[in-house]
PDB file of C-alpha atoms in Angstrom:
ATOM      1  CA  UNK A  82       0.000   0.000   0.000  1.00 66.00           C
ATOM      2  CA  UNK A  83       2.908   2.368   0.640  1.00 74.00           C
ATOM      3  CA  UNK A  84       3.855   2.416  -3.059  1.00 73.00           C
ATOM      4  CA  UNK A  85       0.290   3.293  -4.076  1.00 72.00           C
ATOM      5  CA  UNK A  86      -0.013   5.949  -1.368  1.00 76.00           C
ATOM      6  CA  UNK A  87       3.284   7.521  -2.448  1.00 80.00           C
ATOM      7  CA  UNK A  88       2.222   7.597  -6.113  1.00 77.00           C
ATOM      8  CA  UNK A  89       5.074   5.309  -7.184  1.00 80.00           C
ATOM      9  CA  UNK A  90       2.667   2.535  -8.152  1.00 82.00           C
ATOM     10  CA  UNK A  91       0.058   3.459 -10.751  1.00 81.00           C
ATOM     11  CA  UNK A  92      -2.649   1.004  -9.649  1.00 88.00           C
ATOM     12  CA  UNK A  93      -3.090  -1.268  -6.598  1.00 89.00           C
ATOM     13  CA  UNK A  94      -2.917  -4.417  -8.719  1.00 88.00           C
ATOM     14  CA  UNK A  95      -0.543  -7.124  -9.819  1.00 91.00           C
ATOM     15  CA  UNK A  96      -0.971  -9.526 -12.725  1.00 89.00           C
ATOM     16  CA  UNK A  97       0.435 -12.882 -13.767  1.00 89.00           C
ATOM     17  CA  UNK A  98       1.148 -14.324 -17.167  1.00 88.00           C
ATOM     18  CA  UNK A  99       2.441 -17.877 -16.880  1.00 87.00           C
ATOM     19  CA  UNK A 100       2.421 -18.766 -20.537  1.00 73.00           C
ATOM     20  CA  UNK A 101       2.471 -22.279 -21.875  1.00 70.00           C
ATOM     21  CA  UNK A 102       6.059 -23.446 -22.302  1.00 70.00           C
ATOM     22  CA  UNK A 103       7.114 -19.791 -22.546  1.00 73.00           C
ATOM     23  CA  UNK A 104       8.625 -17.264 -20.165  1.00 79.00           C
ATOM     24  CA  UNK A 105       6.115 -15.966 -17.630  1.00 82.00           C
ATOM     25  CA  UNK A 106       5.753 -12.458 -16.254  1.00 84.00           C
ATOM     26  CA  UNK A 107       4.627 -10.698 -13.081  1.00 84.00           C
ATOM     27  CA  UNK A 108       3.540  -7.084 -13.507  1.00 84.00           C
ATOM     28  CA  UNK A 109       3.159  -4.948 -10.384  1.00 86.00           C
ATOM     29  CA  UNK A 110       0.993  -1.853 -10.727  1.00 87.00           C
ATOM     30  CA  UNK A 111      -0.608  -2.717 -14.059  1.00 89.00           C
ATOM     31  CA  UNK A 112      -1.157  -5.360 -16.727  1.00 93.00           C
ATOM     32  CA  UNK A 113       0.685  -6.310 -19.911  1.00 92.00           C
ATOM     33  CA  UNK A 114      -1.808  -6.098 -22.779  1.00 93.00           C
ATOM     34  CA  UNK A 115       0.441  -8.272 -24.945  1.00 91.00           C
ATOM     35  CA  UNK A 116      -0.361 -11.280 -22.773  1.00 92.00           C
ATOM     36  CA  UNK A 117      -4.151 -11.418 -22.898  1.00 94.00           C
ATOM     37  CA  UNK A 118      -7.012 -11.043 -25.356  1.00 94.00           C
ATOM     38  CA  UNK A 119     -10.502  -9.700 -24.785  1.00 94.00           C
ATOM     39  CA  UNK A 120     -11.743  -8.065 -21.627  1.00 96.00           C
ATOM     40  CA  UNK A 121     -11.308  -8.961 -17.996  1.00 96.00           C
ATOM     41  CA  UNK A 122     -14.250 -10.449 -16.170  1.00 97.00           C
ATOM     42  CA  UNK A 123     -14.122  -9.510 -12.531  1.00 97.00           C
ATOM     43  CA  UNK A 124     -14.870 -11.729  -9.569  1.00 97.00           C
ATOM     44  CA  UNK A 125     -15.337 -10.148  -6.120  1.00 96.00           C
ATOM     45  CA  UNK A 126     -13.314 -11.611  -3.259  1.00 96.00           C
ATOM     46  CA  UNK A 127     -15.026 -13.597  -0.511  1.00 93.00           C
ATOM     47  CA  UNK A 128     -11.959 -13.137   1.669  1.00 84.00           C
ATOM     48  CA  UNK A 129      -9.048 -10.740   1.330  1.00 77.00           C
ATOM     49  CA  UNK A 130      -6.694 -12.940   3.314  1.00 75.00           C
ATOM     50  CA  UNK A 131      -6.475 -15.783   0.793  1.00 81.00           C
ATOM     51  CA  UNK A 132      -7.789 -14.350  -2.529  1.00 89.00           C
ATOM     52  CA  UNK A 133     -10.869 -16.535  -2.104  1.00 93.00           C
ATOM     53  CA  UNK A 134     -13.730 -16.180  -4.598  1.00 96.00           C
ATOM     54  CA  UNK A 135     -17.187 -17.679  -4.984  1.00 96.00           C
ATOM     55  CA  UNK A 136     -17.121 -20.927  -6.965  1.00 97.00           C
ATOM     56  CA  UNK A 137     -20.547 -21.512  -8.489  1.00 97.00           C
ATOM     57  CA  UNK A 138     -19.780 -24.985  -9.796  1.00 96.00           C
ATOM     58  CA  UNK A 139     -17.407 -27.449 -11.411  1.00 98.00           C
ATOM     59  CA  UNK A 140     -18.449 -29.328 -14.561  1.00 98.00           C
ATOM     60  CA  UNK A 141     -16.862 -32.098 -16.585  1.00 98.00           C
ATOM     61  CA  UNK A 142     -18.165 -32.197 -20.145  1.00 97.00           C
ATOM     62  CA  UNK A 143     -21.216 -30.225 -19.044  1.00 96.00           C
ATOM     63  CA  UNK A 144     -22.127 -32.442 -16.068  1.00 97.00           C
ATOM     64  CA  UNK A 145     -21.820 -31.145 -12.513  1.00 97.00           C
ATOM     65  CA  UNK A 146     -18.978 -32.856 -10.637  1.00 97.00           C
ATOM     66  CA  UNK A 147     -18.419 -30.347  -7.857  1.00 96.00           C
ATOM     67  CA  UNK A 148     -20.338 -28.026  -5.588  1.00 95.00           C
ATOM     68  CA  UNK A 149     -17.575 -26.697  -3.337  1.00 97.00           C
ATOM     69  CA  UNK A 150     -18.457 -23.003  -2.871  1.00 96.00           C
ATOM     70  CA  UNK A 151     -14.973 -21.478  -2.732  1.00 96.00           C
ATOM     71  CA  UNK A 152     -11.898 -21.303  -4.953  1.00 96.00           C
ATOM     72  CA  UNK A 153      -8.604 -19.474  -4.841  1.00 95.00           C
ATOM     73  CA  UNK A 154      -6.365 -18.603  -7.775  1.00 94.00           C
ATOM     74  CA  UNK A 155      -2.808 -19.341  -6.698  1.00 93.00           C
ATOM     75  CA  UNK A 156       0.395 -19.063  -8.715  1.00 89.00           C
ATOM     76  CA  UNK A 157       2.214 -20.987  -5.966  1.00 87.00           C
ATOM     77  CA  UNK A 158       0.297 -24.190  -6.697  1.00 91.00           C
ATOM     78  CA  UNK A 159       1.310 -26.088  -9.824  1.00 92.00           C
ATOM     79  CA  UNK A 160      -1.871 -28.094 -10.271  1.00 95.00           C
ATOM     80  CA  UNK A 161      -5.607 -27.856  -9.931  1.00 97.00           C
ATOM     81  CA  UNK A 162      -6.260 -29.108  -6.409  1.00 97.00           C
ATOM     82  CA  UNK A 163      -9.724 -29.918  -5.144  1.00 97.00           C
ATOM     83  CA  UNK A 164     -11.559 -31.791  -2.432  1.00 98.00           C
ATOM     84  CA  UNK A 165     -10.828 -35.514  -2.614  1.00 96.00           C
ATOM     85  CA  UNK A 166     -14.479 -36.482  -3.158  1.00 97.00           C
ATOM     86  CA  UNK A 167     -14.804 -34.189  -6.174  1.00 98.00           C
ATOM     87  CA  UNK A 168     -11.435 -35.080  -7.678  1.00 97.00           C
ATOM     88  CA  UNK A 169     -12.225 -38.787  -7.365  1.00 95.00           C
ATOM     89  CA  UNK A 170     -15.544 -38.208  -9.148  1.00 97.00           C
ATOM     90  CA  UNK A 171     -13.696 -36.444 -11.985  1.00 97.00           C
ATOM     91  CA  UNK A 172     -10.986 -39.080 -12.397  1.00 96.00           C
ATOM     92  CA  UNK A 173     -13.581 -41.876 -12.294  1.00 96.00           C
ATOM     93  CA  UNK A 174     -15.566 -40.226 -15.112  1.00 96.00           C
ATOM     94  CA  UNK A 175     -12.340 -39.792 -17.081  1.00 96.00           C
ATOM     95  CA  UNK A 176     -11.324 -43.413 -16.547  1.00 93.00           C
ATOM     96  CA  UNK A 177      -8.047 -42.151 -15.118  1.00 95.00           C
ATOM     97  CA  UNK A 178      -5.691 -44.388 -13.191  1.00 92.00           C
ATOM     98  CA  UNK A 179      -3.560 -43.369 -10.260  1.00 91.00           C
ATOM     99  CA  UNK A 180       0.207 -43.684 -10.276  1.00 86.00           C
ATOM    100  CA  UNK A 181       1.717 -44.230  -6.830  1.00 80.00           C
ATOM    101  CA  UNK A 182      -1.374 -42.633  -5.289  1.00 77.00           C
ATOM    102  CA  UNK A 183      -0.293 -39.152  -6.375  1.00 79.00           C
ATOM    103  CA  UNK A 184      -0.727 -38.600 -10.082  1.00 89.00           C
ATOM    104  CA  UNK A 185      -3.595 -39.402 -12.388  1.00 95.00           C
ATOM    105  CA  UNK A 186      -3.047 -40.637 -15.936  1.00 95.00           C
ATOM    106  CA  UNK A 187      -5.397 -41.095 -18.859  1.00 96.00           C
ATOM    107  CA  UNK A 188      -5.035 -42.590 -22.312  1.00 95.00           C
ATOM    108  CA  UNK A 189      -3.958 -39.659 -24.500  1.00 93.00           C
ATOM    109  CA  UNK A 190      -5.725 -40.950 -27.613  1.00 92.00           C
ATOM    110  CA  UNK A 191      -9.174 -41.009 -26.023  1.00 92.00           C
ATOM    111  CA  UNK A 192      -8.862 -38.015 -23.686  1.00 95.00           C
ATOM    112  CA  UNK A 193     -10.884 -35.078 -25.017  1.00 95.00           C
ATOM    113  CA  UNK A 194     -12.817 -33.842 -21.983  1.00 96.00           C
ATOM    114  CA  UNK A 195     -13.392 -30.269 -20.813  1.00 97.00           C
ATOM    115  CA  UNK A 196     -13.326 -29.236 -17.153  1.00 98.00           C
ATOM    116  CA  UNK A 197     -15.071 -25.956 -16.337  1.00 98.00           C
ATOM    117  CA  UNK A 198     -15.055 -23.763 -13.240  1.00 98.00           C
ATOM    118  CA  UNK A 199     -17.824 -21.175 -12.856  1.00 98.00           C
ATOM    119  CA  UNK A 200     -16.746 -18.011 -11.040  1.00 97.00           C
ATOM    120  CA  UNK A 201     -19.267 -15.185 -10.517  1.00 91.00           C
ATOM    121  CA  UNK A 202     -21.535 -16.678 -13.164  1.00 93.00           C
ATOM    122  CA  UNK A 203     -18.796 -16.942 -15.822  1.00 95.00           C
ATOM    123  CA  UNK A 204     -17.608 -20.361 -16.952  1.00 97.00           C
ATOM    124  CA  UNK A 205     -13.854 -20.841 -17.451  1.00 97.00           C
ATOM    125  CA  UNK A 206     -13.110 -23.932 -19.487  1.00 98.00           C
ATOM    126  CA  UNK A 207      -9.976 -26.026 -19.539  1.00 97.00           C
ATOM    127  CA  UNK A 208      -9.758 -28.309 -22.560  1.00 96.00           C
ATOM    128  CA  UNK A 209      -7.982 -31.663 -22.483  1.00 95.00           C
ATOM    129  CA  UNK A 210      -4.751 -30.081 -23.762  1.00 94.00           C
ATOM    130  CA  UNK A 211      -4.886 -27.554 -20.905  1.00 95.00           C
ATOM    131  CA  UNK A 212      -5.248 -30.311 -18.308  1.00 96.00           C
ATOM    132  CA  UNK A 213      -2.266 -32.412 -19.442  1.00 95.00           C
ATOM    133  CA  UNK A 214       1.027 -31.794 -17.668  1.00 92.00           C
ATOM    134  CA  UNK A 215       3.123 -34.302 -19.533  1.00 92.00           C
ATOM    135  CA  UNK A 216       2.813 -37.128 -22.032  1.00 91.00           C
ATOM    136  CA  UNK A 217       4.677 -40.375 -21.589  1.00 88.00           C
ATOM    137  CA  UNK A 218       4.046 -42.737 -24.462  1.00 91.00           C
ATOM    138  CA  UNK A 219       0.282 -43.117 -24.772  1.00 94.00           C
ATOM    139  CA  UNK A 220      -0.309 -41.958 -21.186  1.00 94.00           C
ATOM    140  CA  UNK A 221      -1.077 -38.344 -20.273  1.00 95.00           C
ATOM    141  CA  UNK A 222      -0.417 -37.098 -16.745  1.00 95.00           C
ATOM    142  CA  UNK A 223      -3.200 -34.807 -15.554  1.00 96.00           C
ATOM    143  CA  UNK A 224      -2.598 -31.551 -13.705  1.00 96.00           C
ATOM    144  CA  UNK A 225      -5.109 -32.541 -11.054  1.00 97.00           C
ATOM    145  CA  UNK A 226      -4.618 -33.368  -7.399  1.00 95.00           C
ATOM    146  CA  UNK A 227      -6.827 -34.215  -4.422  1.00 95.00           C
ATOM    147  CA  UNK A 228      -6.335 -31.947  -1.423  1.00 95.00           C
ATOM    148  CA  UNK A 229      -8.670 -31.467   1.498  1.00 96.00           C
ATOM    149  CA  UNK A 230      -8.204 -27.987   2.953  1.00 94.00           C
ATOM    150  CA  UNK A 231      -9.757 -27.973   6.428  1.00 93.00           C
ATOM    151  CA  UNK A 232     -12.144 -25.348   7.776  1.00 91.00           C
ATOM    152  CA  UNK A 233     -12.179 -22.471   8.268  1.00 89.00           C
ATOM    153  CA  UNK A 234     -10.439 -21.852   4.912  1.00 88.00           C
ATOM    154  CA  UNK A 235     -11.764 -24.965   3.245  1.00 92.00           C
ATOM    155  CA  UNK A 236     -13.152 -26.843   1.633  1.00 96.00           C
ATOM    156  CA  UNK A 237     -11.984 -25.162  -1.548  1.00 97.00           C
ATOM    157  CA  UNK A 238     -10.531 -25.613  -4.997  1.00 98.00           C
ATOM    158  CA  UNK A 239      -7.084 -24.208  -5.758  1.00 97.00           C
ATOM    159  CA  UNK A 240      -6.870 -23.003  -9.341  1.00 97.00           C
ATOM    160  CA  UNK A 241      -3.116 -23.150  -9.733  1.00 94.00           C
ATOM    161  CA  UNK A 242      -0.754 -22.917 -12.680  1.00 93.00           C
ATOM    162  CA  UNK A 243      -2.867 -25.253 -14.837  1.00 95.00           C
ATOM    163  CA  UNK A 244      -5.624 -22.609 -14.729  1.00 96.00           C
ATOM    164  CA  UNK A 245      -3.246 -19.652 -14.925  1.00 94.00           C
ATOM    165  CA  UNK A 246      -1.502 -20.879 -18.078  1.00 93.00           C
ATOM    166  CA  UNK A 247      -4.843 -20.582 -19.898  1.00 94.00           C
ATOM    167  CA  UNK A 248      -6.045 -17.421 -18.144  1.00 96.00           C
ATOM    168  CA  UNK A 249      -4.273 -14.135 -17.418  1.00 94.00           C
ATOM    169  CA  UNK A 250      -5.178 -13.100 -13.872  1.00 96.00           C
ATOM    170  CA  UNK A 251      -5.037  -9.651 -12.299  1.00 96.00           C
ATOM    171  CA  UNK A 252      -5.193  -9.410  -8.514  1.00 93.00           C
ATOM    172  CA  UNK A 253      -6.866  -6.111  -7.653  1.00 94.00           C
ATOM    173  CA  UNK A 254      -6.497  -5.384  -3.949  1.00 88.00           C
ATOM    174  CA  UNK A 255      -7.763  -1.832  -4.426  1.00 90.00           C
ATOM    175  CA  UNK A 256     -11.203  -3.071  -5.449  1.00 94.00           C
ATOM    176  CA  UNK A 257     -10.998  -6.464  -3.629  1.00 95.00           C
ATOM    177  CA  UNK A 258     -11.443  -8.593  -6.727  1.00 96.00           C
ATOM    178  CA  UNK A 259      -9.630 -10.647  -9.315  1.00 96.00           C
ATOM    179  CA  UNK A 260      -9.905 -10.148 -13.047  1.00 97.00           C
ATOM    180  CA  UNK A 261      -9.666 -13.055 -15.482  1.00 97.00           C
ATOM    181  CA  UNK A 262      -9.000 -12.842 -19.233  1.00 96.00           C
ATOM    182  CA  UNK A 263      -7.849 -15.410 -21.752  1.00 95.00           C
ATOM    183  CA  UNK A 264      -4.060 -15.489 -21.899  1.00 93.00           C
ATOM    184  CA  UNK A 265      -2.781 -14.714 -25.375  1.00 90.00           C
ATOM    185  CA  UNK A 266      -1.083 -18.115 -25.636  1.00 67.00           C
ATOM    186  CA  UNK A 267      -4.378 -19.764 -24.635  1.00 51.00           C
ATOM    187  CA  UNK A 268      -6.531 -17.760 -27.023  1.00 50.00           C
ATOM    188  CA  UNK A 269      -8.327 -19.234 -29.979  1.00 47.00           C
ATOM    189  CA  UNK A 270      -8.431 -16.414 -32.496  1.00 40.00           C
ATOM    190  CA  UNK A 271     -11.225 -16.471 -35.069  1.00 33.00           C
TER     191      UNK A 271
END
């Protein structure tokens, strides 16, 4: 806040571009228009202490697979992490197998699902290619993990780097909200 109060920081925001196999960027005090397309959609914070927002639902290929009411967007978490019960429902529908109880793998040839998170009424989709961390032969490792965050902060979903590679996120502490736009590397231009 001191930088904003002193006038040295133009806006009380910071923004992340993680890119997809490219160099990422953190901008403090503004955004980099080269790294996103379209407009930001803003989501008010439920809590200022953890960048928590209202999660209206989680869908896999259009079917509801989660009803946890809270999510956070976190650049310090590599994966999508959700409550065990919801993650297990997702991996079961995908036919995924677990590797050493930690990672989930699917057959790359048949994997074409879409996972969507609805924040403030806006659906943010992650296509199959967005959900794959790594391919090993015909197996694709998913960027999905089960994690039960206890109350009072949880239960919640953590929308980590898997989400942030597809979406450019601005953290606006001045207006207690986050803004989400499609990252330029994740954009489908028509």
